[in-house]
Every structure is written in C-alpha cells, then in structure tokens.
Short mmCIF file of C-alpha atoms and ligand atoms in Angstrom, two decimals:
data_model
loop_
_atom_site.label_atom_id
_atom_site.label_comp_id
_atom_site.label_asym_id
_atom_site.label_seq_id
_atom_site.Cartn_x
_atom_site.Cartn_y
_atom_site.Cartn_z
CA MET A 1336 1.29 63.80 169.47
CA SER A 1337 3.76 63.48 166.66
CA THR A 1338 6.74 61.27 167.45
CA ASP A 1339 8.89 64.12 166.05
CA THR A 1340 7.79 66.59 168.74
CA VAL A 1341 10.93 67.79 170.48
CA PHE A 1342 10.97 68.88 174.14
CA LYS A 1343 13.39 69.72 176.94
CA ALA A 1344 14.44 67.25 179.61
CA PHE A 1345 17.14 66.99 182.27
CA VAL A 1346 19.07 63.83 181.37
CA ILE A 1347 21.71 61.85 183.29
CA HIS A 1348 24.29 59.75 181.45
CA LYS A 1349 26.67 57.14 182.82
CA ASP A 1350 28.85 55.56 180.14
CA ASP A 1351 32.41 55.37 178.82
CA GLN A 1352 32.59 59.16 178.93
CA GLY A 1353 31.74 59.21 182.64
CA PHE A 1354 28.82 60.43 184.76
CA ARG A 1355 27.22 63.70 183.59
CA SER A 1356 23.91 65.47 183.35
CA GLY A 1357 22.27 68.47 181.70
CA ILE A 1358 19.31 69.75 179.70
CA GLU A 1359 18.81 68.03 176.34
CA HIS A 1360 16.24 67.88 173.58
CA TRP A 1361 14.36 64.58 173.43
CA ARG A 1362 11.70 63.26 171.03
CA MET A 1363 8.38 61.67 172.03
CA ASP A 1364 9.50 58.27 170.73
CA GLN A 1365 12.38 58.28 173.25
CA LEU A 1366 9.92 58.24 176.15
CA PRO A 1367 9.16 54.86 177.75
CA ASP A 1368 5.97 52.85 177.18
CA GLY A 1369 2.84 53.88 179.04
CA ASP A 1370 -0.83 54.44 178.35
CA VAL A 1371 -0.99 58.13 179.32
CA THR A 1372 1.15 60.98 177.94
CA ILE A 1373 1.34 64.14 180.04
CA ARG A 1374 2.48 67.69 179.36
CA VAL A 1375 4.36 68.18 182.61
CA GLN A 1376 3.87 71.61 184.16
CA TYR A 1377 5.63 71.16 187.52
CA SER A 1378 7.90 68.68 189.24
CA GLY A 1379 9.39 68.74 192.74
CA VAL A 1380 12.81 68.12 194.28
CA ASN A 1381 13.17 65.36 196.84
CA TYR A 1382 16.13 63.84 198.67
CA LYS A 1383 15.77 60.77 196.44
CA ASP A 1384 16.19 63.01 193.36
CA GLY A 1385 19.42 64.25 194.92
CA LEU A 1386 20.59 60.65 195.23
CA ALA A 1387 19.56 59.99 191.60
CA SER A 1388 21.86 62.81 190.51
CA ILE A 1389 25.09 61.27 191.86
CA PRO A 1390 26.92 58.17 190.64
CA GLU A 1391 26.96 56.51 194.07
CA GLY A 1392 23.27 57.26 194.78
CA LYS A 1393 22.02 53.74 193.88
CA ILE A 1394 18.62 55.08 192.78
CA VAL A 1395 18.69 55.06 188.98
CA ARG A 1396 18.73 51.62 187.39
CA ARG A 1397 19.68 52.48 183.76
CA TYR A 1398 21.15 55.35 181.68
CA PRO A 1399 20.58 57.68 179.87
CA PHE A 1400 17.75 58.60 182.22
CA ILE A 1401 15.39 61.46 183.12
CA PRO A 1402 15.04 61.65 186.93
CA GLY A 1403 12.23 63.34 188.93
CA ILE A 1404 10.06 61.23 191.25
CA ASP A 1405 7.15 63.73 191.19
CA LEU A 1406 5.19 65.33 188.36
CA ALA A 1407 1.97 67.23 187.78
CA GLY A 1408 0.50 68.27 184.46
CA THR A 1409 -2.19 67.85 181.83
CA VAL A 1410 -3.02 64.69 179.90
CA VAL A 1411 -2.35 65.09 176.16
CA GLU A 1412 -3.04 61.48 175.08
CA SER A 1413 -4.64 58.58 176.90
CA LEU A 1414 -5.45 54.95 176.21
CA HIS A 1415 -6.43 54.48 179.88
CA PRO A 1416 -10.15 54.32 180.63
CA SER A 1417 -9.89 56.65 183.67
CA PHE A 1418 -8.13 59.55 181.91
CA LYS A 1419 -8.76 61.74 178.87
CA GLU A 1420 -7.06 64.63 177.11
CA GLY A 1421 -7.18 67.80 179.22
CA ASP A 1422 -7.37 66.03 182.63
CA LYS A 1423 -5.09 67.47 185.30
CA VAL A 1424 -3.14 64.73 187.08
CA LEU A 1425 -0.28 64.13 189.47
CA CYS A 1426 2.10 61.22 189.91
CA THR A 1427 4.47 60.34 192.75
CA GLY A 1428 6.32 57.14 193.56
CA TYR A 1429 6.02 53.76 191.82
CA GLU A 1430 8.89 53.50 189.30
CA LEU A 1431 8.78 57.20 188.36
CA GLY A 1432 12.25 58.76 188.36
CA VAL A 1433 13.82 55.44 189.36
CA SER A 1434 13.44 52.95 186.50
CA HIS A 1435 10.88 54.90 184.45
CA GLU A 1436 11.67 58.37 183.00
CA GLY A 1437 10.45 60.98 185.49
CA GLY A 1438 9.25 64.53 185.97
CA TYR A 1439 12.24 66.68 184.92
CA SER A 1440 10.91 66.75 181.39
CA GLN A 1441 8.31 68.76 179.48
CA TYR A 1442 6.56 65.50 178.53
CA ALA A 1443 6.23 62.19 180.38
CA ARG A 1444 4.58 58.90 179.46
CA VAL A 1445 3.46 56.73 182.39
CA LYS A 1446 1.05 54.00 183.41
CA GLY A 1447 -2.41 55.44 184.00
CA ASP A 1448 -2.63 53.21 187.09
CA TRP A 1449 0.02 55.43 188.72
CA LEU A 1450 -1.94 58.66 188.26
CA VAL A 1451 -4.03 60.55 190.80
CA PRO A 1452 -6.57 63.03 189.39
CA LEU A 1453 -5.66 66.49 190.71
CA PRO A 1454 -8.05 66.94 193.65
CA GLU A 1455 -10.28 69.98 193.74
CA GLY A 1456 -8.72 72.53 196.07
CA LEU A 1457 -5.14 72.15 194.81
CA SER A 1458 -3.40 73.78 191.84
CA LEU A 1459 -0.76 71.84 189.88
CA LYS A 1460 1.89 74.07 191.47
CA GLU A 1461 0.58 73.43 194.99
CA ALA A 1462 0.44 69.68 194.29
CA MET A 1463 4.14 69.73 193.43
CA GLY A 1464 4.88 72.05 196.33
CA ILE A 1465 3.52 69.22 198.44
CA GLY A 1466 4.98 66.42 196.26
CA THR A 1467 6.35 63.17 197.63
CA ALA A 1468 7.68 64.96 200.72
CA GLY A 1469 4.31 66.47 201.69
CA PHE A 1470 2.49 63.28 200.79
CA THR A 1471 4.89 61.35 203.06
CA ALA A 1472 4.26 63.89 205.81
CA ALA A 1473 0.51 63.34 205.39
CA LEU A 1474 0.97 59.54 205.49
CA SER A 1475 2.92 60.02 208.75
CA VAL A 1476 0.12 62.17 210.19
CA ALA A 1477 -2.52 59.62 209.11
CA SER A 1478 -0.52 56.80 210.65
CA LEU A 1479 -0.15 58.61 213.99
CA LEU A 1480 -3.86 59.48 214.10
CA HIS A 1481 -4.71 55.87 213.27
CA SER A 1482 -2.50 54.73 216.17
CA GLY A 1483 -4.67 56.83 218.49
CA VAL A 1484 -2.44 59.86 219.17
CA GLN A 1485 -4.48 62.97 220.01
CA PRO A 1486 -3.62 66.64 220.59
CA SER A 1487 -4.41 66.28 224.31
CA ASP A 1488 -1.65 63.64 224.66
CA GLY A 1489 1.10 66.27 224.65
CA PRO A 1490 3.87 67.61 222.41
CA VAL A 1491 4.82 65.96 219.12
CA LEU A 1492 8.43 66.14 217.93
CA VAL A 1493 9.19 66.64 214.21
CA THR A 1494 12.81 65.99 213.18
CA GLY A 1495 14.50 67.33 210.02
CA ALA A 1496 12.12 70.25 210.50
CA THR A 1497 13.31 72.53 207.68
CA GLY A 1498 13.18 69.72 205.10
CA GLY A 1499 10.23 68.79 202.90
CA VAL A 1500 8.76 66.01 205.06
CA GLY A 1501 9.53 67.93 208.26
CA SER A 1502 8.08 71.30 207.26
CA PHE A 1503 4.84 69.83 205.87
CA SER A 1504 4.46 67.67 208.99
CA ILE A 1505 4.74 70.77 211.17
CA SER A 1506 2.22 72.66 209.07
CA MET A 1507 -0.37 69.84 209.13
CA MET A 1508 0.06 68.77 212.76
CA SER A 1509 -0.29 72.33 214.05
CA LYS A 1510 -3.37 72.81 211.84
CA LEU A 1511 -4.83 69.67 213.48
CA GLY A 1512 -4.33 71.22 216.93
CA PHE A 1513 -1.15 69.43 218.05
CA GLU A 1514 1.60 71.17 220.02
CA VAL A 1515 4.55 70.76 217.66
CA VAL A 1516 8.21 70.86 218.70
CA ALA A 1517 10.55 71.21 215.71
CA SER A 1518 14.07 69.81 215.78
CA THR A 1519 16.52 71.38 213.32
CA GLY A 1520 20.18 71.77 212.53
CA LYS A 1521 19.44 75.34 211.38
CA MET A 1522 17.95 76.83 214.53
CA ALA A 1523 19.61 80.26 214.30
CA ALA A 1524 18.80 80.85 210.63
CA GLN A 1525 15.40 79.17 210.32
CA GLY A 1526 13.90 79.08 213.82
CA ASP A 1527 11.56 82.00 213.07
CA TRP A 1528 10.33 80.41 209.83
CA LEU A 1529 9.57 77.14 211.64
CA THR A 1530 7.46 79.13 214.10
CA THR A 1531 5.68 80.84 211.20
CA ILE A 1532 4.65 77.51 209.70
CA GLY A 1533 3.31 76.21 213.02
CA ALA A 1534 6.06 75.05 215.41
CA HIS A 1535 5.30 75.97 219.04
CA GLN A 1536 8.92 75.42 220.05
CA VAL A 1537 12.15 74.96 218.11
CA ILE A 1538 15.03 72.90 219.52
CA SER A 1539 18.43 71.93 218.14
CA ARG A 1540 19.17 68.57 216.57
CA GLU A 1541 21.60 67.91 219.43
CA GLU A 1542 18.94 68.54 222.08
CA ALA A 1543 16.47 66.25 220.30
CA ALA A 1544 19.10 63.53 219.92
CA GLN A 1545 20.19 63.50 223.59
CA ASP A 1546 20.52 59.88 224.65
CA SER A 1547 20.86 58.35 228.09
CA LYS A 1548 22.56 55.19 229.31
CA GLY A 1549 19.33 53.67 230.63
CA ALA A 1550 16.87 51.70 228.55
CA LEU A 1551 14.21 54.39 229.10
CA ALA A 1552 14.29 58.14 229.74
CA ALA A 1553 11.85 60.88 230.81
CA GLU A 1554 8.59 60.71 228.85
CA LYS A 1555 8.55 63.79 226.60
CA TRP A 1556 6.84 63.10 223.28
CA ALA A 1557 3.32 61.91 222.63
CA ALA A 1558 4.57 61.12 219.13
CA VAL A 1559 7.50 61.71 216.80
CA ILE A 1560 7.52 62.29 213.04
CA ASP A 1561 11.01 61.24 212.01
CA PRO A 1562 12.27 61.65 208.44
CA VAL A 1563 15.89 61.62 209.71
CA GLY A 1564 16.30 58.13 211.20
CA GLY A 1565 19.85 56.98 211.98
CA PRO A 1566 21.50 56.67 215.40
CA GLN A 1567 19.43 59.47 217.04
CA LEU A 1568 16.31 57.29 216.79
CA SER A 1569 17.64 55.18 219.71
CA GLY A 1570 17.45 58.18 222.05
CA LEU A 1571 14.11 59.38 220.65
CA LEU A 1572 12.41 56.06 221.34
CA LYS A 1573 13.37 56.26 225.02
CA HIS A 1574 11.56 59.61 225.35
CA VAL A 1575 8.23 58.58 223.80
CA LYS A 1576 5.37 58.65 226.29
CA TYR A 1577 3.40 55.58 227.32
CA GLY A 1578 1.28 54.41 224.33
CA GLY A 1579 2.90 56.90 221.95
CA ALA A 1580 4.22 56.32 218.45
CA VAL A 1581 7.04 57.21 216.05
CA ALA A 1582 6.28 57.57 212.33
CA LEU A 1583 9.60 56.78 210.62
CA SER A 1584 9.99 57.73 206.97
CA GLY A 1585 13.58 58.64 206.18
CA LEU A 1586 17.30 58.24 206.52
CA THR A 1587 18.99 61.62 206.09
CA GLY A 1588 20.70 60.91 209.43
CA GLY A 1589 21.70 57.35 208.47
CA GLY A 1590 20.28 53.89 207.89
CA ASN A 1591 21.13 52.23 211.19
CA PHE A 1592 20.05 52.64 214.78
CA ALA A 1593 20.51 50.60 217.95
CA ALA A 1594 17.53 49.87 220.16
CA THR A 1595 16.35 47.72 223.03
CA VAL A 1596 12.92 46.14 223.41
CA TYR A 1597 12.08 48.22 226.51
CA PRO A 1598 10.23 51.23 224.98
CA PHE A 1599 8.07 48.72 223.10
CA ILE A 1600 7.33 46.26 225.89
CA LEU A 1601 7.26 48.60 228.91
CA ARG A 1602 5.61 51.68 227.33
CA GLY A 1603 3.74 50.13 224.41
CA VAL A 1604 5.54 52.50 222.03
CA LYS A 1605 4.75 51.86 218.37
CA LEU A 1606 7.29 52.27 215.57
CA LEU A 1607 5.31 52.97 212.40
CA GLY A 1608 7.04 52.53 209.02
CA ILE A 1609 5.96 54.98 206.32
CA ASP A 1610 6.21 54.16 202.61
CA SER A 1611 4.98 56.56 199.94
CA VAL A 1612 6.26 54.66 196.89
CA TYR A 1613 3.97 51.64 196.74
CA CYS A 1614 1.24 53.05 198.95
CA PRO A 1615 -2.06 51.62 197.58
CA MET A 1616 -4.06 53.83 195.18
CA SER A 1617 -7.11 53.97 197.45
CA THR A 1618 -4.98 55.36 200.33
CA ARG A 1619 -3.21 57.71 197.89
CA GLN A 1620 -6.48 59.24 196.71
CA GLU A 1621 -7.79 59.54 200.27
CA ILE A 1622 -4.59 61.26 201.47
CA TRP A 1623 -4.46 63.65 198.47
CA SER A 1624 -8.04 64.60 199.10
CA LYS A 1625 -7.17 65.44 202.73
CA LEU A 1626 -4.14 67.43 201.49
CA ALA A 1627 -6.49 69.44 199.27
CA GLY A 1628 -9.04 69.93 202.07
CA GLU A 1629 -9.03 69.78 205.84
CA TRP A 1630 -5.29 69.03 206.16
CA LYS A 1631 -4.15 71.46 203.46
CA PRO A 1632 -0.74 72.65 204.71
CA ASP A 1633 -1.40 76.32 203.95
CA SER A 1634 1.41 77.73 206.10
CA ALA A 1635 4.11 75.60 204.42
CA LEU A 1636 2.63 76.20 200.96
CA GLN A 1637 2.54 79.96 201.50
CA SER A 1638 6.11 80.43 202.70
CA GLY A 1639 8.03 77.24 202.02
CA ILE A 1640 7.81 76.85 198.24
CA HIS A 1641 10.55 78.07 195.90
CA VAL A 1642 9.90 77.82 192.15
CA HIS A 1643 12.83 77.39 189.74
CA TYR A 1644 13.45 76.69 186.06
CA LEU A 1645 14.96 73.39 184.94
CA ASN A 1646 18.43 74.92 184.57
CA ALA A 1647 18.62 75.52 188.35
CA LEU A 1648 18.35 71.77 189.08
CA PRO A 1649 22.05 70.88 189.57
CA GLU A 1650 22.44 73.47 192.33
CA ILE A 1651 19.17 72.51 194.04
CA LEU A 1652 19.98 68.79 193.90
CA ASN A 1653 23.34 69.55 195.44
CA ASP A 1654 21.74 71.59 198.25
CA ILE A 1655 19.27 68.84 199.15
CA LEU A 1656 22.10 66.30 199.36
CA SER A 1657 24.15 68.54 201.64
CA GLY A 1658 21.21 69.16 204.02
CA LYS A 1659 20.95 72.84 203.00
CA ALA A 1660 17.42 72.59 201.55
CA ILE A 1661 14.76 74.72 203.22
CA GLY A 1662 11.12 73.89 202.50
CA ARG A 1663 10.39 72.60 199.00
CA SER A 1664 11.80 73.42 195.59
CA VAL A 1665 9.36 73.19 192.69
CA ILE A 1666 10.58 73.01 189.11
CA THR A 1667 8.46 74.67 186.42
CA LEU A 1668 8.72 72.94 183.05
CA SER A 1669 7.38 76.00 181.22
CA ASP A 1670 9.79 77.66 178.86
CA ARG A 1671 10.93 80.96 180.30
CA SER A 1672 9.13 82.79 177.46
CA GLU A 1673 5.82 81.02 178.31
CA ALA A 1674 6.08 81.91 181.98
CA GLU A 1675 6.99 85.58 181.55
N1 NAP B 2639 9.46 56.63 203.17
C1 NAP B 2639 9.13 57.33 202.09
O1 NAP B 2639 8.27 56.95 201.30
C2 NAP B 2639 9.83 58.63 201.88
C3 NAP B 2639 9.23 59.64 201.12
C4 NAP B 2639 9.88 60.89 201.05
C5 NAP B 2639 11.10 61.08 201.67
N2 NAP B 2639 11.65 60.05 202.35
C6 NAP B 2639 12.93 60.22 203.02
O2 NAP B 2639 12.74 61.17 204.06
C7 NAP B 2639 13.94 61.89 204.25
C8 NAP B 2639 13.65 63.39 204.18
O3 NAP B 2639 13.22 63.72 202.87
P1 NAP B 2639 12.99 65.24 202.49
O4 NAP B 2639 12.47 65.26 201.10
O5 NAP B 2639 12.26 65.91 203.57
O6 NAP B 2639 14.51 65.74 202.48
P2 NAP B 2639 15.06 67.21 202.77
O7 NAP B 2639 14.12 68.23 202.27
O8 NAP B 2639 16.48 67.21 202.32
O9 NAP B 2639 15.03 67.30 204.37
C9 NAP B 2639 15.85 66.54 205.19
C10 NAP B 2639 16.18 67.35 206.44
O10 NAP B 2639 16.85 66.48 207.35
C11 NAP B 2639 17.77 67.25 208.12
N3 NAP B 2639 19.10 66.64 207.95
C12 NAP B 2639 19.89 66.65 206.84
N4 NAP B 2639 21.03 65.99 207.06
C13 NAP B 2639 20.96 65.54 208.34
C14 NAP B 2639 21.84 64.80 209.18
N5 NAP B 2639 23.02 64.38 208.73
N6 NAP B 2639 21.46 64.52 210.44
C15 NAP B 2639 20.27 64.94 210.89
N7 NAP B 2639 19.38 65.67 210.14
C16 NAP B 2639 19.73 65.95 208.90
C17 NAP B 2639 17.72 68.67 207.59
O11 NAP B 2639 16.77 69.38 208.39
P3 NAP B 2639 17.23 70.32 209.63
O12 NAP B 2639 18.44 71.06 209.19
O13 NAP B 2639 16.04 71.20 209.86
O14 NAP B 2639 17.53 69.41 210.78
C18 NAP B 2639 17.15 68.50 206.20
O15 NAP B 2639 16.52 69.67 205.76
C19 NAP B 2639 14.92 61.38 203.20
O16 NAP B 2639 15.73 60.38 203.78
C20 NAP B 2639 14.02 60.78 202.15
O17 NAP B 2639 14.67 59.79 201.39
C21 NAP B 2639 11.04 58.85 202.47
#
C-alpha cells in the first residue's frame, strides 16, 4: 500500500487545546509499526472504548490516538508467516485500542501474533457483533464448565443482562441447556428481549443484589456470570449453591466489594477471574471456534446487534458509559457510498 493512501479514522486528541475527538483523514505512514496491515471492515463498541473516549477514563496511554479494542477485516499486506493478502482476520485485546491504534479506522497495522483467522461459520460482521464482550462471555462460560457446573445443578444468574457480556452469556448458556436468570436495571423496557435471547426469568438488579446480615444466605444459584462486580458481589456470593462458581469479568457496578471467607470455606464456592486481553492464543482460537460452532450465540446475534457508521460513535460511546447500551453496537468502516 502506498504510504500516501488516505483513510478515515476516529481520532482522540489531548493537548494544549484540550480533550477532543472526531473523524479525520490519516495516511498509512501514521499507523504504528506491525507486520500485518488490515483493511478494517467492522469494529465493535465495548465499555472500555467508552472509557477511552473520556479524559478521566485512564485507558489510552498517548495522544493523538485511534481507539477501538476490536477489529475484523481483510489482510492487505503481511510480513507474518501465518497471514497473507486476502485473509480474513479478527483482533481483540492485547494493546489494541489502548497503546496501539485500534479498530475505529479504515486501516490498521498490528502484530500478526495478535490475529485470529476468522473461523469458518462466522462473518466479519458477526465476529464484531460478538467482539470482546461476546468473547469474554464465552470465556466465562468455558470457565464455569471447566469448574464442573452442569445444567442439572440449577439456575445460573447473569448480571448486567442487557449489556454485551451479559446478553451473549444468556444466549450461550441457554443454548447449552442451562436455566438462565437475567438480572437487569431495565426490566420494564427490555425484559421481553432478554426472554427472546434465552432468559428463563428476568429479575431486577435490586432483587439480584439483595444482601443479608449473615455470612451465608439461601442457596439460589448454581453459578453466576458477573460482568458488573462492585458491592453487589458480596450478596451474590452468599447465594451461590454448594460447589458453585462465579465468573467475574467486569466492573460496571464498581471496583470494590466486601466479602468473608465463609462462602469459600463452607460451600466450596469458586470465584473465577476472567481476562480476555492477554488470554493465550491457543485458548483464543479454541474459544472463537466454539463461538463459530456449537456455542454460536444465534439469538443474541439475530436481535442484539446494531450496525452504525463511524460518525455515530460519540453518541454510542456516551450510551455505553451511562449504562444505556442494549446488546452490541457494531461500527462499519465502509464508506456510506460503498455500503448503499
Ligand atoms: N475481563 C475482561 O477481559 C473484560 C472483557 C470485556 C468487558 N469487561 C468488562 O465487563 C463489563 C461489561 O462490559 P460490556 O461490554 O458488557 O458493557 P455494557 O454493554 O455497557 O454492559 C454493562 C451492563 O451492566 C449494567 N450496568 C451498567 N451500569 C451499572 C451499574 N451502575 N450497576 C449495575 N449494573 C450496571 C447494564 O445492564 P442492565 O441494565 O441490564 O443491568 C449494562 O448494560 C465492563 O466493566 C467491562 O469493562 C471485561
């Protein structure tokens, strides 16, 4: 590709003139080093992208910067032995959209070691519909299954149900035969949708977060998928059944929680940490292949994906930060004229 090729990107600046962002034209030689150059077709919107878009978000390490922690597209140049021109690939995590220019750009240059070949069974759009959020949901599911939780153990609670991690968790767990209870702050408006994607029951955030004075409470949940974290986790742990587990991936509800040792030492409850960013490549490929096959979250992909052009980003980033996001927003990097 010529270094003069000009393309569109969503760029954030933080300098003497303040903090600002918008669509700009960049040249190929402004992209960072990397051994694979990609024509990005789709990116996704995650909570972390929301944090990257605000000055106090503490995600982006240098400016000017192109955020976007997910991308999917076609290789246009490669010096990496595993990839060649024309290959369809996806990238999530690592330094993408944090210290290395990310997916809100028509072109990206990354390390080939970060790339996953698009698995058969998924389109580029579906891959970004799933994105980091769906991948994290699948890691949570894998972790619970590995801990021994089975559908016959009883109901599984999913918190932050209308969000990306939550909605994909519901879709996959119900497909795997689990009885899923969805906890949401949007019960009146989105309860029906949560049922459509696989929830057997929908409860309010307040009901899910009910705490008790004692160190333990009635055993309710065989497992919990929790992308919300924060103080409500204390109460959730007390309700996990004997031998059950909590897969903890997020902090939309806060970074701190208080706990005692009792759920762990009297009920053998397991608290499983989930990290999608530095997850090893072998696990990544295994999980993406499940996402394209037996675990494919069809219900969430069919009704939970909203596709937007790059110019809609500021509003979508704002919505995800204020907890208004429903399902997953996918950004198409096509020019409007190409897509129409
Ligand atoms: N560990 C990892 O590798 C990893 C990967 C991806 C994401 N994450 C983290 O996981 C979390 C969720 O990510 P996401 O992409 O699913 O975000 P999201 O789409 O914004 O979903 C978060 C959901 O949490 C609920 N929520 C929002 N504010 C809340 C509050 N104050 N108290 C309780 N619930 C609240 C809302 O669902 P309801 O209205 O339905 O309750 C919201 O839709 C984020 O903290 C993100 O950083 C971690």
